[in-house]
Amino acid sequence: MPSSGTVALLAIWAMLDACAPGHTRRQRVHNWLIRWGDRAYPRLPVGEHGRRQNPEIEVGHVKQMVRLFGIEECAKRFLERLR
């Protein structure tokens, strides 16, 4: 089943704080680089042009990152879109 919908960036940060303790995030021009342990997810978008206080991120990006880090079960408790 294809992914659809969006997730607020602040909700993603809260999920990562709980499910991937010790992760690092670095904002680049067009995306965020998220590192946790020996893995890195370099494609989390910064959001659409304009104000980027709490942009909506497509859920497909979040699902890819969660699978890469192996934190699916924990992430589902924080982000309803992943259930």
PDB file of C-alpha atoms in Angstrom:
ATOM      1  CA  MET A   1       0.000   0.000   0.000  1.00  0.00           C
ATOM      2  CA  PRO A   2       1.507   3.347  -0.975  1.00  0.00           C
ATOM      3  CA  SER A   3       2.259   5.966   1.617  1.00  0.00           C
ATOM      4  CA  SER A   4       0.199   9.112   1.723  1.00  0.00           C
ATOM      5  CA  GLY A   5      -0.137  12.057   4.024  1.00  0.00           C
ATOM      6  CA  THR A   6       2.270  14.196   5.948  1.00  0.00           C
ATOM      7  CA  VAL A   7       3.836  14.420   9.397  1.00  0.00           C
ATOM      8  CA  ALA A   8       4.882  17.623  11.185  1.00  0.00           C
ATOM      9  CA  LEU A   9       8.650  17.980  11.561  1.00  0.00           C
ATOM     10  CA  LEU A  10       8.377  18.649  15.315  1.00  0.00           C
ATOM     11  CA  ALA A  11       6.551  15.319  15.710  1.00  0.00           C
ATOM     12  CA  ILE A  12       9.392  13.590  13.833  1.00  0.00           C
ATOM     13  CA  TRP A  13      11.963  15.173  16.173  1.00  0.00           C
ATOM     14  CA  ALA A  14       9.981  14.036  19.246  1.00  0.00           C
ATOM     15  CA  MET A  15       9.784  10.495  17.848  1.00  0.00           C
ATOM     16  CA  LEU A  16      13.522  10.416  17.135  1.00  0.00           C
ATOM     17  CA  ASP A  17      14.351  11.761  20.607  1.00  0.00           C
ATOM     18  CA  ALA A  18      12.441   8.849  22.154  1.00  0.00           C
ATOM     19  CA  CYS A  19      13.172   6.061  19.667  1.00  0.00           C
ATOM     20  CA  ALA A  20      16.717   6.908  18.552  1.00  0.00           C
ATOM     21  CA  PRO A  21      18.445   8.427  21.585  1.00  0.00           C
ATOM     22  CA  GLY A  22      21.759  10.007  20.742  1.00  0.00           C
ATOM     23  CA  HIS A  23      20.888  10.685  17.104  1.00  0.00           C
ATOM     24  CA  THR A  24      22.303  13.760  15.430  1.00  0.00           C
ATOM     25  CA  ARG A  25      20.668  15.994  12.851  1.00  0.00           C
ATOM     26  CA  ARG A  26      22.270  18.557  10.610  1.00  0.00           C
ATOM     27  CA  GLN A  27      20.314  20.881   8.359  1.00  0.00           C
ATOM     28  CA  ARG A  28      21.635  21.257   4.863  1.00  0.00           C
ATOM     29  CA  VAL A  29      20.308  23.418   2.019  1.00  0.00           C
ATOM     30  CA  HIS A  30      17.510  21.107   0.856  1.00  0.00           C
ATOM     31  CA  ASN A  31      17.381  18.354   3.465  1.00  0.00           C
ATOM     32  CA  TRP A  32      18.318  17.126   6.914  1.00  0.00           C
ATOM     33  CA  LEU A  33      21.107  14.615   7.510  1.00  0.00           C
ATOM     34  CA  ILE A  34      20.070  12.311  10.367  1.00  0.00           C
ATOM     35  CA  ARG A  35      22.691   9.983  11.887  1.00  0.00           C
ATOM     36  CA  TRP A  36      22.140   7.312  14.481  1.00  0.00           C
ATOM     37  CA  GLY A  37      24.721   4.704  15.341  1.00  0.00           C
ATOM     38  CA  ASP A  38      26.487   3.641  12.173  1.00  0.00           C
ATOM     39  CA  ARG A  39      23.596   4.600   9.861  1.00  0.00           C
ATOM     40  CA  ALA A  40      22.667   7.849   8.157  1.00  0.00           C
ATOM     41  CA  TYR A  41      19.498   9.063   6.460  1.00  0.00           C
ATOM     42  CA  PRO A  42      20.470  12.047   4.260  1.00  0.00           C
ATOM     43  CA  ARG A  43      17.131  12.733   2.532  1.00  0.00           C
ATOM     44  CA  LEU A  44      14.683  14.124   5.111  1.00  0.00           C
ATOM     45  CA  PRO A  45      13.377  17.310   3.410  1.00  0.00           C
ATOM     46  CA  VAL A  46      13.518  20.677   5.150  1.00  0.00           C
ATOM     47  CA  GLY A  47      10.033  21.521   3.863  1.00  0.00           C
ATOM     48  CA  GLU A  48       8.559  23.684   1.168  1.00  0.00           C
ATOM     49  CA  HIS A  49       9.895  27.145   0.453  1.00  0.00           C
ATOM     50  CA  GLY A  50       8.838  29.907   2.802  1.00  0.00           C
ATOM     51  CA  ARG A  51       8.560  29.696   6.571  1.00  0.00           C
ATOM     52  CA  ARG A  52       9.927  26.403   7.797  1.00  0.00           C
ATOM     53  CA  GLN A  53       9.012  26.559  11.470  1.00  0.00           C
ATOM     54  CA  ASN A  54       7.211  23.190  11.548  1.00  0.00           C
ATOM     55  CA  PRO A  55       6.816  22.011   7.944  1.00  0.00           C
ATOM     56  CA  GLU A  56       4.796  18.993   6.936  1.00  0.00           C
ATOM     57  CA  ILE A  57       7.005  16.148   5.671  1.00  0.00           C
ATOM     58  CA  GLU A  58       5.691  13.397   3.386  1.00  0.00           C
ATOM     59  CA  VAL A  59       5.196  10.191   5.369  1.00  0.00           C
ATOM     60  CA  GLY A  60       7.159   8.129   2.822  1.00  0.00           C
ATOM     61  CA  HIS A  61      10.390   9.835   3.881  1.00  0.00           C
ATOM     62  CA  VAL A  62       9.649   9.085   7.519  1.00  0.00           C
ATOM     63  CA  LYS A  63       8.882   5.422   6.802  1.00  0.00           C
ATOM     64  CA  GLN A  64      12.161   4.993   4.923  1.00  0.00           C
ATOM     65  CA  MET A  65      14.133   6.548   7.766  1.00  0.00           C
ATOM     66  CA  VAL A  66      12.356   4.479  10.439  1.00  0.00           C
ATOM     67  CA  ARG A  67      13.024   1.236   8.517  1.00  0.00           C
ATOM     68  CA  LEU A  68      16.680   2.170   8.009  1.00  0.00           C
ATOM     69  CA  PHE A  69      17.175   2.751  11.733  1.00  0.00           C
ATOM     70  CA  GLY A  70      15.103  -0.321  12.719  1.00  0.00           C
ATOM     71  CA  ILE A  71      12.778   1.589  15.052  1.00  0.00           C
ATOM     72  CA  GLU A  72       9.410   0.737  13.469  1.00  0.00           C
ATOM     73  CA  GLU A  73       7.616  -0.457  16.607  1.00  0.00           C
ATOM     74  CA  CYS A  74       8.689   2.515  18.706  1.00  0.00           C
ATOM     75  CA  ALA A  75       7.906   5.007  15.928  1.00  0.00           C
ATOM     76  CA  LYS A  76       4.366   3.646  15.521  1.00  0.00           C
ATOM     77  CA  ARG A  77       3.620   4.646  19.124  1.00  0.00           C
ATOM     78  CA  PHE A  78       4.548   8.270  18.372  1.00  0.00           C
ATOM     79  CA  LEU A  79       3.323   8.798  14.817  1.00  0.00           C
ATOM     80  CA  GLU A  80      -0.210   7.734  14.008  1.00  0.00           C
ATOM     81  CA  ARG A  81       0.453   7.879  10.243  1.00  0.00           C
ATOM     82  CA  LEU A  82       2.860   4.936  10.568  1.00  0.00           C
ATOM     83  CA  ARG A  83       0.267   2.560  12.039  1.00  0.00           C
TER      84      ARG A  83
END
